[in-house]
């Protein structure tokens, strides 16, 4: 995370609590974010790992 | 969705209903339960099951003509139930009746006639503690069977069954005094001893209703007529257990056997209907949906209906539920989003051409043929325009909307035109939405063209053509020039039906793999979705149109370099190259992207219900893609600090 930069702001990303929505549920999780513009970065590992798990759990409800 | 509505979808389902043997039994003996107990050697338990159904077990085991035999599914060697019954009686240790500890009832009931009917009625009432008196002009009980050579064992059976109840028997009375009783029944035996017992047991229930309510229900005499049957074999205990174990415990499982989805969820139709009903009344957060995955896993292929002896189409139940979720705004959008966006794109970019003067034909290729086989489809259209003056309508038939449960208008079509479809799903969908529409398959118009020098294929029929025998025939005629092995047996869904791939990836993968494995020949298909599905799995597969109108090698590749592993991942997750290029172009024009330490770029773009991410490097005018993925959750971009 420390080696990823926001191309527009030229700032290294920092962990920040971010809100997520899916199928009517809202929750927050710490993800890398540009400290200047607030642009959120979701890594492949997160998207296909934890996020996918939670998505499936919510879809089963 | 009310319970009545969901039950209506499975009305007539015979799963869980008594099997043919139990239905044929005049006593409706639970044959499966009885034989299961006998197979385990639980003779006392089996005896109770048997006695509770037949009233006088020794009499019935001796005299019953075993109508169950004639309806047993094991037609070559039906279960010998009579023989098992006799072995059970020989092995049961305690034959006495059970005592029911219920308070005595004051009503006095007189039964005139101590034949089988009168005895069965008296026993039923006495077990419920009514004050029962039985009279008979003869010197003892049994009526007509008093002269039977085995009356001594029947007599013992009567004594056993009456051992736990109190009944007053008065013999030798020609005209008994009937006053002082709450009910009097003249119990005349039927010609058939079994029918007499059945009627007597029913009389007991009728009389009880009468003394409790004052209303006597009408008698419904048993229609049973004992037929001559060969005397049962003598079976030893191990033989009787083995014979009982041969019972297949019949129950209808036709739909569960035919559908991989129903099989994996192990839910029978009535249970599905009940669960869809209860699911329709969830009240988040107190309760949550439990049927979502099932509901969006139906491939809508009609396999259940084709297999069902009652022709029940469970797809209608699943569809009604998806429609309900759409109407109350709780559709899991990500399941169908990709397909619906593809449909919208096709509807926006598809071509429309009027027929030539004098022609009423309009070629309706459908999205799959037009986008997966664009050059072939264009050449087919050229042929149809030249030969028949056909017009062209590249519009969606509406199948993706139906599968997603979206409430939509049918496609706007000219009801005076005849639409020439190429896709079996289009034909089915158009017919369902516009019953008066005139349609014809493109394969009808191409008949006789033939395919020269074709290798041996297996023709994989489309599930959407299951009931469209004309289409199946047209394709078979068209392919007759090829050396075909016609695979008529399956009509299974290739895996694409219902567009369940994103809702249930495991089911999709297993279904496709099973179809791919089931035949080693290359597949010849006439549904472009089957083609796309099989080719993605590495199966050699051709659409019959591409053999008739081979595509020219056109280079319409996008400016992307994608390694095979990334390409495979994209295909499995329905990520199009076009989606990838959209993300890159947006990132390049807006500058909204991330840079990694090794200099590659990562960007995202929200498309419908999905957020796509692409990792890439610009190389000249092209882009080298090292990763593409998406997630379904939406995040809120943080504000600038």
XYZ file of C-alpha atoms in Angstrom:
702
model
C 0.000 0.000 0.000
C 2.860 2.264 0.906
C 4.222 2.085 -2.605
C 1.001 3.033 -4.426
C 0.503 6.641 -5.389
C -2.539 8.576 -6.547
C -1.427 9.553 -10.057
C -3.376 12.793 -10.030
C -2.269 14.098 -6.618
C 1.154 12.374 -6.545
C 0.495 11.341 -2.947
C 1.147 7.924 -1.343
C -2.049 6.252 -0.190
C -2.893 6.045 3.519
C -5.298 3.673 5.319
C -8.645 5.280 6.066
C -12.049 4.025 7.188
C -14.321 3.933 4.167
C -18.022 3.166 3.948
C -19.292 0.355 1.751
C -22.855 -0.349 0.564
C -24.297 -3.558 -0.761
C -27.899 -4.751 -1.034
C -29.116 -2.290 1.545
C -26.373 -2.980 4.109
C -23.760 -0.380 5.021
C -20.477 -1.041 6.813
C -17.015 0.452 7.053
C -13.561 -0.958 6.532
C -10.051 0.502 6.440
C -8.718 0.685 2.881
C -5.941 2.682 1.121
C -7.110 6.152 0.175
C -5.406 9.179 -1.364
C -4.946 11.598 1.560
C -5.513 14.567 -0.732
C -8.413 13.728 -3.067
C -9.899 10.831 -1.110
C -9.806 8.424 -4.065
C -10.254 4.848 -2.800
C -8.080 1.953 -3.940
C -9.391 -1.646 -3.819
C -6.721 -4.245 -4.421
C -7.391 -7.448 -6.323
C -6.729 -9.422 -3.133
C -9.373 -7.483 -1.216
C -11.933 -7.543 -4.062
C -11.664 -11.275 -4.692
C -11.112 -12.188 -1.053
C -12.914 -10.587 1.834
C -15.194 -8.385 -0.284
C -16.362 -11.328 -2.376
C -17.074 -13.324 0.784
C -19.192 -10.556 2.272
C -20.980 -10.023 -1.039
C -21.969 -13.677 -1.142
C -23.139 -13.645 2.455
C -25.357 -10.647 1.785
C -26.701 -12.166 -1.439
C -27.726 -15.282 0.463
C -29.935 -13.170 2.716
C -46.964 -14.104 -3.101
C -49.606 -15.869 -1.060
C -49.315 -19.491 -0.008
C -52.163 -20.327 -2.404
C -50.240 -18.720 -5.270
C -46.981 -20.550 -4.602
C -48.793 -23.857 -4.058
C -50.623 -23.379 -7.348
C -47.278 -23.619 -9.169
C -46.687 -27.133 -7.803
C -50.293 -28.299 -7.846
C -50.523 -31.970 -8.728
C -46.985 -32.791 -7.561
C -47.026 -36.410 -6.398
C -43.754 -36.330 -4.471
C -44.427 -37.375 -0.879
C -47.778 -38.860 -1.851
C -48.465 -42.551 -1.051
C -46.779 -44.888 -3.550
C -48.907 -47.030 -5.907
C -48.827 -50.038 -3.528
C -50.230 -48.012 -0.611
C -52.842 -46.418 -2.867
C -53.920 -49.853 -4.103
C -54.166 -51.211 -0.550
C -57.803 -51.085 0.640
C -56.485 -50.201 4.125
C -54.001 -47.609 2.784
C -51.256 -49.447 4.676
C -48.056 -47.375 4.804
C -46.224 -50.078 2.853
C -42.907 -48.206 2.735
C -42.826 -47.794 6.509
C -43.953 -51.389 7.076
C -41.308 -52.851 4.767
C -38.577 -50.600 6.146
C -39.316 -51.975 9.634
C -39.441 -55.555 8.343
C -36.135 -55.076 6.528
C -34.552 -54.143 9.871
C -36.220 -57.098 11.609
C -38.321 -54.762 13.776
C -41.189 -57.227 13.779
C -43.126 -55.814 16.731
C -43.007 -52.322 15.312
C -43.979 -53.628 11.863
C -46.837 -55.564 13.467
C -48.221 -52.414 15.084
C -48.055 -50.501 11.812
C -49.814 -53.364 10.075
C -52.440 -53.971 12.766
C -53.297 -50.285 13.109
C -54.087 -50.212 9.390
C -55.808 -53.552 8.803
C -57.635 -54.089 12.172
C -57.390 -57.915 12.144
C -53.824 -58.709 11.032
C -54.052 -62.521 10.924
C -57.342 -62.486 9.017
C -56.119 -59.916 6.511
C -52.712 -61.516 5.978
C -54.538 -64.764 5.160
C -57.371 -63.451 3.008
C -56.022 -60.364 1.225
C -55.582 -60.746 -2.527
C -52.529 -58.420 -2.459
C -53.588 -55.747 -4.977
C -50.257 -54.071 -4.163
C -48.472 -56.736 -6.223
C -49.972 -55.632 -9.515
C -48.875 -52.006 -9.120
C -45.387 -52.548 -7.688
C -42.786 -50.660 -9.707
C -40.546 -53.724 -9.616
C -42.625 -55.199 -12.410
C -40.426 -58.201 -13.134
C -40.443 -59.368 -9.542
C -42.914 -57.427 -7.406
C -42.378 -57.348 -3.661
C -44.130 -60.313 -2.066
C -45.871 -58.348 0.621
C -48.243 -61.162 1.634
C -45.320 -63.482 2.277
C -43.543 -60.811 4.348
C -46.746 -60.218 6.337
C -46.951 -63.884 7.261
C -43.318 -64.069 8.292
C -43.855 -60.934 10.359
C -46.807 -62.597 12.141
C -44.694 -65.692 12.840
C -41.906 -63.620 14.306
C -43.770 -61.046 16.355
C -43.505 -61.853 20.013
C -46.520 -59.991 21.409
C -49.676 -59.927 19.363
C -51.980 -58.477 21.999
C -53.802 -55.200 21.531
C -52.661 -51.897 22.969
C -54.617 -50.321 25.787
C -55.578 -46.687 25.282
C -55.856 -44.849 28.585
C -58.712 -42.508 27.733
C -61.784 -41.836 29.881
C -64.893 -43.924 29.169
C -67.591 -42.255 27.089
C -71.231 -42.527 28.152
C -72.761 -43.156 24.708
C -74.137 -46.670 24.210
C -73.881 -48.156 20.745
C -75.510 -51.371 19.527
C -74.050 -53.254 16.603
C -76.232 -55.977 15.144
C -74.057 -58.556 13.440
C -70.745 -60.004 14.656
C -69.309 -60.603 11.224
C -66.087 -58.945 10.127
C -67.800 -55.612 9.495
C -69.536 -55.551 12.892
C -66.366 -56.632 14.692
C -64.174 -54.024 12.955
C -66.716 -51.343 13.827
C -67.076 -52.535 17.440
C -63.308 -52.623 17.957
C -62.831 -49.110 16.580
C -65.518 -47.687 18.877
C -64.452 -49.707 21.934
C -60.871 -48.465 21.588
C -62.311 -44.975 21.976
C -64.114 -46.158 25.129
C -67.702 -46.027 23.876
C -70.101 -48.494 25.542
C -70.406 -51.090 22.759
C -72.762 -54.073 22.563
C -72.605 -56.580 19.687
C -75.379 -59.076 19.001
C -75.547 -61.881 16.482
C -78.095 -64.647 15.774
C -75.255 -67.170 15.453
C -73.495 -68.756 18.409
C -70.292 -66.774 18.087
C -68.404 -64.138 16.176
C -66.985 -64.242 12.675
C -70.113 -64.328 10.474
C -69.389 -65.937 7.123
C -65.793 -66.842 7.947
C -66.865 -69.082 10.828
C -66.857 -71.890 8.258
C -63.352 -71.052 6.983
C -60.857 -73.899 7.506
C -58.565 -71.541 9.401
C -61.250 -70.076 11.640
C -59.396 -71.178 14.740
C -56.513 -68.777 13.994
C -58.976 -66.021 13.048
C -60.768 -66.639 16.335
C -57.450 -66.197 18.157
C -56.847 -62.965 16.232
C -60.264 -61.605 17.296
C -59.512 -62.492 20.917
C -56.130 -60.785 20.704
C -57.549 -57.598 19.246
C -60.458 -57.414 21.706
C -58.247 -58.302 24.694
C -57.653 -54.700 25.742
C -61.193 -53.343 25.324
C -64.550 -53.881 26.951
C -67.349 -54.998 24.605
C -70.539 -56.845 25.494
C -71.197 -59.716 23.063
C -74.666 -61.335 23.027
C -75.155 -64.330 20.745
C -78.255 -66.195 19.578
C -80.410 -63.050 19.523
C -82.657 -62.781 16.477
C -84.363 -59.481 17.301
C -82.316 -57.560 19.844
C -83.900 -54.788 21.838
C -82.691 -51.486 20.337
C -84.117 -49.020 22.801
C -81.759 -47.339 25.241
C -78.913 -46.964 22.722
C -77.568 -43.716 21.318
C -76.891 -45.420 17.980
C -77.701 -48.744 16.380
C -75.887 -50.165 13.362
C -76.973 -53.199 11.408
C -73.614 -54.439 10.171
C -74.204 -56.606 7.127
C -71.045 -58.243 5.815
C -70.011 -57.653 2.244
C -69.282 -60.589 -0.076
C -65.613 -59.779 0.300
C -64.120 -60.231 3.800
C -61.512 -57.484 3.236
C -64.183 -55.000 2.076
C -66.212 -55.944 5.183
C -63.340 -54.964 7.494
C -62.675 -51.721 5.574
C -66.351 -50.783 5.776
C -66.551 -51.728 9.464
C -63.597 -49.487 10.324
C -65.237 -46.655 8.363
C -68.556 -47.322 10.145
C -66.835 -46.776 13.497
C -65.780 -43.279 12.402
C -69.240 -42.521 11.010
C -70.986 -43.636 14.195
C -68.639 -41.589 16.326
C -69.463 -38.528 14.239
C -73.148 -39.333 14.666
C -73.133 -39.677 18.440
C -70.988 -36.555 18.809
C -72.800 -34.277 16.334
C -76.157 -35.901 15.500
C -75.208 -36.032 11.812
C -74.550 -39.417 10.186
C -72.002 -39.137 7.342
C -72.925 -41.010 4.223
C -71.440 -44.484 3.870
C -68.778 -44.877 1.187
C -68.513 -48.634 0.711
C -65.067 -49.922 -0.185
C -64.744 -50.612 -3.886
C -62.271 -53.379 -3.138
C -62.865 -56.781 -4.673
C -60.477 -59.516 -3.719
C -58.998 -61.296 -6.697
C -57.578 -64.767 -6.682
C -53.873 -64.688 -6.100
C -51.350 -67.499 -5.799
C -50.696 -68.490 -2.187
C -47.671 -66.617 -0.878
C -44.309 -68.324 -0.581
C -43.085 -69.333 2.819
C -40.197 -67.030 3.735
C -37.694 -67.554 6.511
C -36.916 -64.541 8.662
C -33.716 -63.645 6.759
C -35.549 -64.139 3.463
C -38.399 -61.868 4.577
C -35.921 -59.202 5.643
C -34.137 -59.452 2.295
C -37.453 -59.334 0.453
C -38.461 -56.215 2.411
C -35.111 -54.610 1.682
C -35.790 -54.960 -2.050
C -38.485 -52.276 -1.719
C -37.253 -49.184 -3.500
C -39.230 -46.933 -1.153
C -40.869 -45.407 -4.235
C -41.319 -41.677 -4.410
C -41.376 -39.449 -7.427
C -38.053 -37.690 -7.863
C -38.304 -37.037 -11.590
C -37.597 -33.298 -11.389
C -34.805 -33.711 -8.837
C -33.171 -36.332 -11.031
C -33.497 -34.179 -14.157
C -32.248 -30.862 -12.804
C -28.732 -30.392 -11.399
C -29.910 -27.328 -9.478
C -32.807 -29.062 -7.697
C -30.513 -31.997 -7.026
C -27.889 -29.824 -5.378
C -30.387 -28.020 -3.140
C -32.293 -31.265 -2.376
C -35.607 -29.477 -2.094
C -38.743 -31.001 -3.495
C -41.378 -28.894 -5.265
C -43.800 -28.581 -2.345
C -41.040 -27.528 0.001
C -39.791 -24.988 -2.533
C -43.284 -23.537 -2.837
C -43.563 -23.255 0.938
C -40.116 -21.705 1.338
C -40.703 -19.188 -1.453
C -43.932 -18.212 0.281
C -42.306 -17.729 3.699
C -39.356 -15.959 2.066
C -41.758 -13.505 0.454
C -42.711 -12.243 3.911
C -39.274 -11.526 5.346
C -39.045 -8.526 7.549
C -35.439 -7.265 7.621
C -33.570 -7.050 9.869
C -35.712 -9.376 12.020
C -35.612 -12.008 9.296
C -33.698 -12.259 6.038
C -34.215 -13.866 2.642
C -33.159 -17.486 2.502
C -34.082 -18.400 -1.065
C -32.111 -15.840 -3.059
C -29.397 -18.152 -4.363
C -31.892 -20.873 -5.305
C -34.232 -18.440 -7.015
C -31.512 -17.051 -9.260
C -30.004 -20.483 -10.000
C -32.905 -21.795 -12.105
C -31.702 -22.345 -15.668
C -35.273 -22.068 -16.954
C -34.549 -24.939 -19.335
C -37.805 -26.873 -18.886
C -36.032 -30.089 -17.818
C -38.242 -30.357 -14.725
C -41.424 -29.994 -16.749
C -40.294 -32.533 -19.342
C -39.441 -35.064 -16.631
C -42.505 -34.480 -14.430
C -45.342 -36.998 -14.840
C -47.694 -34.081 -14.121
C -45.835 -31.634 -16.424
C -45.215 -29.151 -13.623
C -42.921 -26.330 -14.741
C -41.032 -25.242 -11.631
C -39.404 -22.481 -13.679
C -42.673 -20.548 -13.323
C -42.367 -20.612 -9.531
C -38.779 -19.355 -9.648
C -39.745 -16.694 -12.135
C -42.659 -15.474 -10.018
C -40.313 -15.118 -7.054
C -37.707 -13.173 -9.072
C -40.495 -10.942 -10.361
C -41.588 -10.305 -6.771
C -38.024 -9.369 -5.771
C -37.909 -6.974 -8.712
C -41.235 -5.401 -7.762
C -40.169 -4.782 -4.170
C -36.771 -3.499 -5.245
C -34.619 -6.220 -3.676
C -33.195 -7.843 -6.802
C -29.498 -8.666 -6.292
C -28.558 -6.523 -9.283
C -25.070 -7.963 -9.758
C -26.468 -11.361 -10.794
C -27.894 -10.077 -14.067
C -26.298 -6.670 -14.492
C -23.722 -7.744 -17.086
C -26.345 -9.439 -19.234
C -28.757 -6.530 -19.030
C -26.061 -4.001 -19.943
C -25.049 -6.182 -22.878
C -28.698 -6.224 -23.935
C -28.996 -2.433 -23.686
C -25.836 -1.963 -25.713
C -27.212 -4.312 -28.383
C -30.554 -2.508 -28.473
C -28.735 0.827 -28.880
C -26.262 -0.256 -31.526
C -28.210 -2.960 -33.391
C -29.143 -2.272 -36.989
C -32.674 -1.924 -38.356
C -33.562 -2.294 -42.043
C -37.039 -2.437 -43.576
C -37.950 -5.421 -45.772
C -37.755 -4.928 -49.527
C -41.061 -4.122 -51.226
C -43.426 -7.057 -51.210
C -41.584 -8.962 -48.477
C -42.940 -9.516 -44.975
C -39.842 -11.233 -43.680
C -37.666 -9.640 -41.022
C -34.442 -11.359 -39.951
C -34.245 -11.324 -36.130
C -30.802 -12.744 -35.308
C -30.917 -12.029 -31.559
C -28.087 -10.596 -29.508
C -26.000 -13.757 -29.243
C -25.772 -14.543 -32.966
C -25.387 -10.890 -33.931
C -22.603 -10.161 -31.446
C -20.811 -13.514 -31.165
C -20.958 -14.270 -34.901
C -21.282 -10.809 -36.490
C -19.820 -11.661 -39.876
C -21.730 -14.948 -40.173
C -24.946 -13.213 -39.144
C -24.363 -10.449 -41.715
C -23.790 -13.027 -44.457
C -26.934 -14.930 -43.430
C -28.838 -11.667 -43.662
C -27.401 -10.958 -47.129
C -28.689 -14.367 -48.216
C -32.148 -13.748 -46.738
C -32.366 -10.271 -48.248
C -31.381 -11.498 -51.678
C -33.596 -14.591 -51.614
C -36.610 -13.317 -49.646
C -36.246 -9.536 -49.535
C -35.960 -9.749 -45.763
C -35.569 -6.746 -43.502
C -33.367 -6.752 -40.386
C -34.112 -6.095 -36.736
C -31.187 -6.374 -34.341
C -33.076 -6.054 -31.067
C -33.270 -8.089 -27.891
C -36.092 -10.639 -27.626
C -36.453 -9.917 -23.910
C -35.060 -13.193 -22.496
C -32.493 -11.447 -20.247
C -35.293 -9.342 -18.745
C -37.451 -12.407 -18.127
C -34.543 -14.285 -16.516
C -33.734 -11.301 -14.299
C -37.388 -11.031 -13.232
C -37.657 -7.523 -14.666
C -41.192 -6.366 -15.327
C -40.990 -5.140 -18.896
C -43.018 -4.488 -22.001
C -42.723 -7.064 -24.797
C -40.465 -5.965 -27.678
C -42.193 -3.627 -30.095
C -42.628 -5.752 -33.197
C -44.781 -5.392 -36.312
C -47.463 -8.056 -35.954
C -47.944 -8.128 -39.749
C -44.349 -9.226 -40.335
C -42.921 -12.734 -40.133
C -39.808 -12.778 -37.963
C -37.000 -15.098 -38.966
C -35.227 -16.045 -35.767
C -31.830 -17.692 -35.428
C -31.885 -18.338 -31.687
C -34.219 -20.869 -29.985
C -34.425 -18.652 -26.893
C -35.656 -15.728 -29.018
C -38.362 -17.975 -30.481
C -39.508 -19.094 -27.058
C -39.373 -15.642 -25.546
C -41.224 -13.957 -28.431
C -43.930 -16.605 -28.416
C -44.410 -16.210 -24.657
C -44.673 -12.423 -24.841
C -46.428 -12.031 -28.183
C -48.560 -15.144 -28.760
C -49.840 -13.853 -32.120
C -46.450 -13.130 -33.620
C -45.575 -15.021 -36.818
C -42.133 -16.608 -36.615
C -40.023 -18.934 -38.702
C -36.572 -20.284 -38.027
C -33.743 -19.246 -40.316
C -32.963 -22.965 -40.526
C -36.297 -23.564 -42.278
C -35.355 -21.122 -45.001
C -31.875 -22.559 -45.392
C -33.105 -26.140 -45.679
C -31.459 -28.088 -48.456
C -28.341 -25.947 -48.506
C -26.429 -28.758 -46.799
C -22.986 -28.780 -45.283
C -20.271 -30.225 -47.451
C -17.383 -32.323 -46.134
C -18.376 -31.931 -42.530
C -16.665 -34.084 -39.909
C -18.650 -36.104 -37.409
C -20.457 -33.917 -34.937
C -22.842 -34.495 -32.135
C -25.822 -32.244 -32.560
C -26.373 -30.631 -29.169
C -30.009 -29.655 -29.145
C -30.881 -26.409 -27.402
C -32.985 -26.594 -24.247
C -35.035 -23.664 -25.525
C -36.063 -25.875 -28.468
C -37.305 -28.612 -26.155
C -40.914 -28.158 -27.229
C -40.058 -26.713 -30.651
C -39.998 -29.931 -32.647
C -40.263 -28.035 -35.939
C -37.015 -26.234 -35.137
C -35.275 -29.439 -34.094
C -36.393 -31.067 -37.341
C -35.316 -28.103 -39.482
C -31.822 -28.160 -37.973
C -31.512 -31.925 -38.410
C -32.577 -31.680 -42.053
C -30.193 -28.824 -42.627
C -27.330 -30.759 -41.123
C -28.180 -33.916 -43.012
C -25.329 -33.283 -45.413
C -22.936 -33.644 -42.521
C -21.936 -36.989 -41.083
C -23.889 -36.459 -37.901
C -24.242 -38.426 -34.739
C -27.463 -36.944 -33.490
C -27.476 -36.535 -29.764
C -31.180 -36.530 -29.090
C -31.021 -37.834 -25.595
C -30.025 -34.808 -23.617
C -31.828 -31.571 -24.387
C -30.067 -30.516 -21.224
C -29.226 -26.911 -20.731
C -25.618 -26.215 -21.740
C -25.325 -24.164 -18.548
C -26.121 -20.725 -19.965
C -29.910 -20.832 -19.523
C -31.383 -18.395 -17.056
C -28.034 -16.536 -17.077
C -27.163 -18.006 -13.691
C -23.409 -17.869 -14.141
C -22.847 -14.990 -11.743
C -25.526 -16.052 -9.279
C -24.224 -19.595 -8.987
C -20.761 -19.976 -10.573
C -20.214 -23.457 -9.161
C -23.440 -24.821 -10.653
C -22.604 -23.177 -13.985
C -19.127 -24.696 -14.045
C -20.324 -28.176 -13.099
C -23.158 -28.130 -15.637
C -20.901 -27.046 -18.485
C -18.196 -29.544 -17.543
C -20.735 -32.352 -17.372
C -22.017 -31.489 -20.852
C -18.495 -31.221 -22.225
C -17.509 -34.592 -20.766
C -20.650 -36.413 -21.888
C -19.610 -36.616 -25.559
C -16.193 -36.721 -27.174
C -17.361 -35.511 -30.606
C -17.257 -31.823 -31.426
C -20.632 -30.230 -30.805
C -22.766 -28.743 -33.527
C -25.189 -26.222 -32.014
C -27.857 -23.817 -33.193
C -27.876 -21.605 -30.122
C -25.052 -19.061 -29.988
C -25.157 -19.161 -26.193
C -24.405 -22.904 -26.251
C -21.499 -22.147 -28.588
C -20.114 -19.402 -26.380
C -20.482 -21.596 -23.287
C -18.765 -24.654 -24.763
C -15.983 -22.786 -26.546
C -15.104 -20.975 -23.338
C -14.669 -24.386 -21.726
C -12.298 -25.419 -24.534
C -14.810 -27.735 -26.263
C -14.663 -27.856 -30.049
C -18.023 -26.443 -31.011
C -19.590 -24.886 -34.105
C -22.771 -22.988 -34.708
C -24.468 -24.439 -37.741
C -24.690 -20.949 -39.254
C -20.921 -20.531 -39.141
C -20.535 -23.712 -41.185
C -23.031 -22.415 -43.746
C -21.720 -18.851 -43.757
C -18.074 -18.985 -42.637
C -16.856 -15.703 -41.200
C -14.154 -13.825 -43.065
C -11.022 -13.242 -41.010
C -11.534 -9.673 -39.942
C -9.138 -7.988 -37.620
C -11.282 -6.001 -35.246
C -9.022 -6.538 -32.248
C -9.013 -3.804 -29.642
C -5.659 -2.159 -28.778
C -5.092 -4.514 -25.852
C -2.442 -7.104 -25.077
C -3.839 -9.620 -22.625
C -1.919 -12.668 -21.338
C -3.781 -15.992 -21.533
C -4.269 -16.382 -17.787
C -5.840 -12.928 -17.535
C -7.967 -13.627 -20.607
C -9.204 -16.895 -19.050
C -10.077 -15.146 -15.812
C -11.936 -12.423 -17.738
C -13.906 -14.997 -19.747
C -14.885 -16.956 -16.655
C -16.122 -13.766 -14.999
C -17.733 -12.274 -18.108
C -15.338 -9.303 -18.249
C -15.303 -8.106 -21.849
C -12.268 -6.568 -23.534
C -14.522 -3.654 -24.202
C -15.124 -3.208 -20.449
C -11.361 -3.193 -19.902
C -10.787 -0.635 -22.612
C -13.565 1.566 -21.194
C -11.775 1.633 -17.825
C -8.405 2.459 -19.409
C -9.804 5.153 -21.669
C -11.610 6.778 -18.755
C -8.433 6.696 -16.651
C -6.302 8.087 -19.431
C -8.719 10.927 -20.193
C -9.519 11.875 -16.594
C -6.138 11.112 -15.021
C -7.975 9.295 -12.215
C -5.679 6.328 -11.637
C -3.051 4.937 -9.292
C 0.622 4.254 -9.970
C 2.383 1.256 -8.416
C 6.044 1.099 -7.449
C 6.906 -0.808 -10.600
C 5.234 1.836 -12.752
C 2.055 0.013 -13.786
C -1.254 1.857 -13.572
C -4.481 0.826 -11.835
C -7.828 2.428 -12.549
C -11.486 1.787 -11.826
C -14.840 2.560 -13.384
C -18.356 1.875 -12.154
C -20.556 0.197 -14.752
C -24.074 -0.634 -13.576
C -23.920 -2.792 -10.467
C -20.198 -3.526 -10.800
C -17.004 -1.608 -10.165
C -14.327 -2.705 -12.658
C -10.578 -2.433 -11.923
C -7.805 -2.791 -14.485
C -4.031 -2.867 -13.989
C -2.209 -1.950 -17.184
C 0.786 -0.359 -18.878
C 0.648 1.812 -21.972
C 2.838 0.389 -24.726
C 2.846 2.664 -27.720
C -0.781 3.031 -28.885
C -1.757 -0.146 -27.097
C -2.159 -1.291 -23.481
C -0.767 -4.362 -21.797
C -3.272 -5.628 -19.242
C -1.880 -7.510 -16.239
C -5.074 -7.781 -14.198
C -8.820 -7.148 -14.504
C -11.378 -7.723 -11.753
C -14.566 -6.306 -10.328
C -16.489 -6.151 -7.105
C -20.207 -5.805 -6.455
C -20.063 -3.626 -3.359
C -20.050 0.109 -3.813
C -17.690 2.271 -1.768
C -18.093 5.941 -0.985
C -15.151 7.992 -2.194
C -13.740 9.933 0.771
C -13.819 13.720 0.648
C -10.557 15.597 0.029
C -8.652 16.742 3.072
